[in-house]
Coordinates of C-alpha atoms and ligand atoms in Angstrom, one line a residue:
M1 CA 111.4 122.3 69.5
K2 CA 113.4 125.5 69.4
R3 CA 114.6 126.1 73.0
I4 CA 115.3 123.1 75.1
L5 CA 116.1 122.5 78.7
V6 CA 117.5 119.1 79.9
V7 CA 117.2 118.7 83.6
G8 CA 119.3 115.9 85.2
A9 CA 121.6 116.2 82.2
G10 CA 124.8 115.0 83.7
G11 CA 123.7 111.2 83.8
Q12 CA 124.0 108.4 81.2
I13 CA 121.2 109.5 79.0
G14 CA 121.7 113.3 79.3
T15 CA 125.3 113.2 78.5
E16 CA 124.5 111.8 75.0
L17 CA 121.1 113.4 74.5
I18 CA 122.7 116.9 74.7
P19 CA 124.9 116.4 71.6
H20 CA 122.1 114.6 69.8
L21 CA 119.7 117.6 70.4
Q22 CA 122.4 120.0 69.5
K23 CA 122.8 118.2 66.1
H24 CA 119.2 118.4 65.4
Y25 CA 118.3 121.9 66.8
G26 CA 121.5 123.9 67.0
A27 CA 124.1 124.1 69.8
D28 CA 122.8 127.4 71.1
Q29 CA 119.2 126.1 71.6
V30 CA 120.0 123.5 74.2
I31 CA 120.7 124.2 77.9
A32 CA 121.9 121.4 80.0
A33 CA 121.0 121.6 83.7
D34 CA 122.4 119.5 86.6
L35 CA 122.5 119.7 90.4
K36 CA 126.1 118.5 90.7
D37 CA 128.9 121.0 90.2
E38 CA 131.2 118.4 88.7
S39 CA 128.5 117.5 86.1
V40 CA 127.9 121.1 85.2
T41 CA 131.7 121.6 84.7
R42 CA 131.8 118.5 82.5
L43 CA 128.7 119.4 80.5
S44 CA 129.9 123.0 80.0
T45 CA 132.9 121.6 78.0
F46 CA 130.4 120.8 75.2
S47 CA 127.1 122.7 76.0
R48 CA 125.5 125.7 77.5
A49 CA 125.2 124.4 81.1
I50 CA 123.7 125.6 84.3
K51 CA 123.5 124.4 87.9
L52 CA 119.9 123.6 88.7
D53 CA 118.0 121.8 91.4
A54 CA 114.8 120.5 89.8
L55 CA 113.2 120.2 93.2
D56 CA 113.5 123.9 93.7
F57 CA 110.4 125.1 91.9
A58 CA 111.3 128.9 91.9
S59 CA 114.8 128.6 90.3
Y60 CA 113.5 125.8 88.0
G61 CA 110.8 128.2 86.8
E62 CA 113.3 131.2 86.5
A63 CA 115.5 129.1 84.2
V64 CA 112.4 128.0 82.0
K65 CA 111.5 131.8 81.8
K66 CA 115.0 133.2 81.3
Y67 CA 116.0 130.9 78.5
E68 CA 112.4 131.0 76.9
I69 CA 112.2 127.3 76.9
D70 CA 109.5 125.5 74.8
S71 CA 110.6 121.9 75.5
I72 CA 111.7 120.2 78.7
F73 CA 113.4 117.0 79.1
N74 CA 113.2 115.8 82.7
L75 CA 115.8 113.0 83.2
V76 CA 116.1 113.4 87.1
A77 CA 115.7 110.1 88.7
L78 CA 117.3 107.6 91.2
L79 CA 117.4 104.3 89.4
S80 CA 116.0 100.9 90.6
A81 CA 118.7 99.5 92.6
T82 CA 119.7 102.8 94.3
G83 CA 116.0 103.5 94.9
E84 CA 115.6 100.3 97.0
K85 CA 118.4 101.6 99.4
N86 CA 116.4 104.7 100.1
P87 CA 112.8 104.5 98.9
E88 CA 111.6 107.6 100.5
L89 CA 114.4 109.6 98.9
A90 CA 113.5 107.9 95.5
W91 CA 109.9 109.0 95.7
K92 CA 111.0 112.6 96.8
I93 CA 113.4 113.1 93.9
N94 CA 111.7 111.2 91.2
M95 CA 108.1 112.5 91.8
G96 CA 109.3 116.0 93.0
A97 CA 111.2 116.7 89.8
L98 CA 108.3 115.3 87.6
L99 CA 105.6 117.4 89.5
N100 CA 107.6 120.6 89.2
S101 CA 108.3 119.8 85.5
L102 CA 104.5 119.2 84.8
E103 CA 103.5 122.5 86.7
L104 CA 106.2 124.5 84.6
A105 CA 105.1 122.9 81.4
K106 CA 101.6 123.8 82.2
E107 CA 102.5 127.4 83.2
F108 CA 105.0 128.1 80.4
H109 CA 103.2 126.0 77.7
T110 CA 106.2 123.8 77.1
A111 CA 106.3 120.3 75.7
L112 CA 107.6 117.7 78.4
F113 CA 109.4 114.4 77.9
T114 CA 110.0 112.2 80.9
P115 CA 111.3 108.7 80.4
S116 CA 109.4 105.8 81.9
S117 CA 111.1 102.3 82.1
I118 CA 110.6 98.6 81.9
G119 CA 110.7 99.1 85.7
A120 CA 107.1 100.3 85.5
F121 CA 106.2 96.6 85.2
G122 CA 106.1 93.9 87.9
A123 CA 106.0 90.2 88.5
S124 CA 102.2 89.9 87.6
T125 CA 102.8 91.5 84.2
P126 CA 103.0 89.2 81.3
H127 CA 106.8 88.8 80.6
D128 CA 106.8 87.6 77.0
H129 CA 105.9 90.3 74.4
T130 CA 104.5 92.5 77.3
P131 CA 101.6 94.4 75.8
Q132 CA 101.4 98.1 75.7
D133 CA 98.4 98.3 78.0
T134 CA 98.6 95.6 80.7
V135 CA 99.0 94.9 84.4
M136 CA 101.4 97.4 86.0
R137 CA 102.0 96.5 89.7
P138 CA 105.8 97.1 90.2
N139 CA 107.5 96.0 93.5
T140 CA 110.2 98.7 93.5
M141 CA 109.9 102.3 94.5
Y142 CA 111.4 103.2 91.2
G143 CA 108.6 101.3 89.4
V144 CA 106.0 102.8 91.7
C145 CA 107.4 106.3 90.6
K146 CA 107.4 105.3 87.0
V147 CA 103.7 104.1 86.9
S148 CA 102.6 107.2 88.9
G149 CA 104.6 109.4 86.6
E150 CA 102.9 107.9 83.5
L151 CA 99.5 108.5 85.1
L152 CA 100.2 112.0 86.2
S153 CA 101.7 112.9 82.8
D154 CA 98.6 111.6 81.1
Y155 CA 96.5 113.5 83.6
Y156 CA 98.3 116.7 82.8
H157 CA 97.8 116.1 79.1
E158 CA 94.1 115.3 79.4
R159 CA 93.2 117.8 82.1
F160 CA 95.4 120.9 81.1
G161 CA 96.5 120.1 77.5
V162 CA 100.1 119.8 78.4
D163 CA 102.1 118.1 75.6
T164 CA 103.6 115.2 77.7
R165 CA 105.2 112.3 75.9
S166 CA 107.3 109.3 77.1
V167 CA 108.8 105.9 76.3
R168 CA 109.4 103.0 78.6
F169 CA 113.2 102.6 78.2
P170 CA 114.8 99.2 78.5
G171 CA 118.3 99.0 79.9
I172 CA 120.4 101.4 77.9
I173 CA 123.9 100.4 76.8
S174 CA 126.2 103.3 75.9
N175 CA 129.8 104.5 76.3
G176 CA 129.5 108.1 77.0
C177 CA 128.9 108.0 80.7
L178 CA 128.5 105.0 83.0
P179 CA 125.0 104.4 84.4
G180 CA 124.6 104.3 88.2
G181 CA 122.3 102.5 90.5
G182 CA 120.4 100.5 87.9
T183 CA 119.6 96.8 87.6
T184 CA 120.6 96.7 83.9
D185 CA 124.1 98.4 84.6
Y186 CA 125.9 95.1 84.2
A187 CA 125.4 95.3 80.4
V188 CA 127.5 98.5 80.3
E189 CA 130.1 97.7 83.0
V190 CA 131.1 94.4 81.3
F191 CA 132.6 96.2 78.3
Y192 CA 134.8 98.4 80.5
E193 CA 135.9 95.4 82.7
V194 CA 136.6 93.0 79.7
L195 CA 138.7 95.6 78.0
G196 CA 140.4 96.8 81.3
N197 CA 141.0 93.4 83.2
G198 CA 139.8 90.6 80.9
R199 CA 137.3 89.5 83.5
Y200 CA 134.0 90.5 85.0
T201 CA 131.9 89.5 88.1
C202 CA 128.2 89.9 87.4
T203 CA 125.7 90.7 90.1
V204 CA 122.6 89.8 88.1
P205 CA 121.7 86.0 87.6
R206 CA 123.0 84.3 84.4
D207 CA 119.5 83.6 83.0
A208 CA 117.9 87.0 83.8
Y209 CA 116.2 88.0 80.5
M210 CA 115.8 91.8 80.2
D211 CA 115.0 94.2 77.3
M212 CA 118.1 96.3 76.3
M213 CA 118.8 99.0 73.8
Y214 CA 121.8 100.8 72.3
M215 CA 122.1 104.5 73.0
P216 CA 121.7 105.7 69.4
D217 CA 118.3 104.0 69.0
A218 CA 117.2 105.4 72.4
L219 CA 118.2 108.9 71.3
N220 CA 116.3 108.6 68.0
A221 CA 113.2 107.4 69.9
V222 CA 113.2 110.5 72.0
T223 CA 113.4 113.0 69.1
T224 CA 111.2 110.9 66.9
L225 CA 108.5 110.7 69.5
M226 CA 108.7 114.5 70.3
E227 CA 108.4 115.5 66.6
A228 CA 105.5 113.1 66.0
D229 CA 102.2 114.4 64.7
P230 CA 100.1 114.6 67.9
S231 CA 96.9 113.7 66.0
K232 CA 98.5 110.2 65.4
L233 CA 99.2 109.5 69.1
V234 CA 96.6 107.3 70.7
H235 CA 99.0 106.8 73.6
R236 CA 101.4 109.3 75.2
N237 CA 102.7 108.1 78.6
S238 CA 104.3 105.8 78.0
F239 CA 105.2 103.8 74.9
N240 CA 106.8 100.4 75.0
I241 CA 110.0 100.4 72.8
A242 CA 112.2 97.3 72.2
S243 CA 115.2 96.4 70.0
M244 CA 117.0 93.5 71.7
S245 CA 116.6 91.2 74.7
F246 CA 119.2 88.9 76.3
T247 CA 120.6 87.3 79.5
P248 CA 124.0 88.1 81.1
E249 CA 125.2 84.6 79.9
Q250 CA 124.1 85.2 76.3
L251 CA 125.9 88.6 76.3
F252 CA 129.1 87.2 77.9
A253 CA 129.2 84.3 75.4
K254 CA 128.9 86.8 72.4
I255 CA 131.8 88.9 73.9
K256 CA 133.9 85.8 74.4
E257 CA 133.5 85.0 70.7
R258 CA 135.3 88.3 70.0
I259 CA 137.6 88.1 72.9
P260 CA 138.4 84.4 73.7
S261 CA 140.5 85.2 76.8
F262 CA 137.4 86.8 78.6
T263 CA 136.3 85.1 81.8
W264 CA 133.3 85.8 84.1
D265 CA 131.6 84.7 87.3
Y266 CA 128.6 85.7 89.4
D267 CA 128.2 87.2 92.8
I268 CA 124.4 87.7 92.9
D269 CA 122.9 90.8 94.5
P270 CA 119.6 89.5 95.9
V271 CA 117.8 92.9 95.3
K272 CA 118.8 93.1 91.7
A273 CA 118.0 89.5 91.2
A274 CA 114.4 90.1 92.4
I275 CA 114.0 93.2 90.3
A276 CA 115.4 91.5 87.2
A277 CA 113.0 88.6 87.7
S278 CA 110.0 90.9 87.9
W279 CA 110.7 92.8 84.7
P280 CA 109.6 91.9 81.2
D281 CA 111.7 89.5 79.1
I282 CA 110.8 91.4 75.9
M283 CA 108.1 94.1 75.3
D284 CA 105.7 94.4 72.5
D285 CA 106.4 97.8 70.8
T286 CA 103.7 97.6 68.1
C287 CA 102.0 100.9 69.3
A288 CA 105.2 102.9 69.0
R289 CA 105.8 101.4 65.5
E290 CA 102.2 102.2 64.4
E291 CA 101.8 105.6 66.1
W292 CA 105.0 107.4 65.5
G293 CA 107.2 105.1 63.3
W294 CA 109.5 103.6 66.0
N295 CA 112.1 101.6 64.0
P296 CA 115.4 100.6 65.8
K297 CA 118.5 100.1 63.8
W298 CA 120.9 98.2 66.4
D299 CA 120.9 94.6 67.1
L300 CA 123.0 92.7 69.7
D301 CA 125.9 91.9 67.4
A302 CA 126.2 95.4 65.9
M303 CA 126.0 96.9 69.4
I304 CA 128.8 94.6 70.9
D305 CA 131.1 95.4 68.0
D306 CA 130.5 99.2 68.3
M307 CA 130.9 99.2 72.1
L308 CA 134.1 97.2 72.0
R309 CA 135.6 99.2 69.1
T310 CA 134.7 102.6 70.8
I311 CA 135.9 101.7 74.3
A312 CA 139.0 100.1 73.0
S313 CA 140.0 103.1 71.2
R314 CA 139.3 105.3 74.1
L315 CA 141.5 103.0 76.4
N316 CA 144.2 102.9 73.7
K317 CA 143.9 99.1 73.5
Ligands
LIG1 C1 117.5 100.4 85.8 O1 118.0 99.4 85.7 O2 117.1 100.9 86.9 C2 117.3 101.3 84.6 C3 116.1 101.0 83.9 C4 115.8 99.9 83.1 O3 115.1 101.9 84.0 N1 118.4 101.1 83.7

């Protein structure tokens, strides 16, 4: 990877992927692109940044050509809970950005990373140690897009030789930029609320087990997979990756061990509850470990300590 374009860079993952890529490949080699003016302004404080609508094939193509891009990271997506509010828009954005990325990767011979998600699975998937290759019948538009995206990305690899690669991200926990519109967002929000107000109201049921991951492991997954020897990859789109799995109640109890005054309650969002119940409790990531050396470093306790320390120092607590 020498010249990198990250589209949809202003979100939770992009905001931290940009510095990670800059560190590995050089600040000048990374272009951050986003549709929103305020995101471009924020990104431009630490990166080369451009305004770009990934659904506009012509201007997306011009950017790939102008900056002589050899690797695209397509992070454009409406997440699971937002997607259920406007499924048609979710399909249009998620699949439109992916199809344009695939076509441009084919035309300009670039590599392409597009994240998939635990959302690609559904209620009929085995929830415990969810296998790499298993039943995938999601019941959200976000999940339908993820499964379709995985198939389409494999198709472009097999039919046209495009170097497409992907991981199925769990809920990602981070402190650079808040997530928006996801079912797993509670696991980020709680840290800001506990340090801000000492209390939190959770919209996901207390016993909803979901795979989660701390951002540094997620970023390493992306670059390790993109650097992996292609001859070792049996799979491509997309790899299960796992590092920790917990329920809201387990996370909150661990936070309370550190901040005894913390209190919480629940005000369940039925849409999020149904989504959470349909997703894996914990994925089996053996293929990622064997095919490209996936090896997460952060567990639940280390993640909680780091989140509390980082956010507290930012809030001057
Ligand atoms: C969501 O909750 O929608 C995302 C995801 C797990 O893909 N964070």
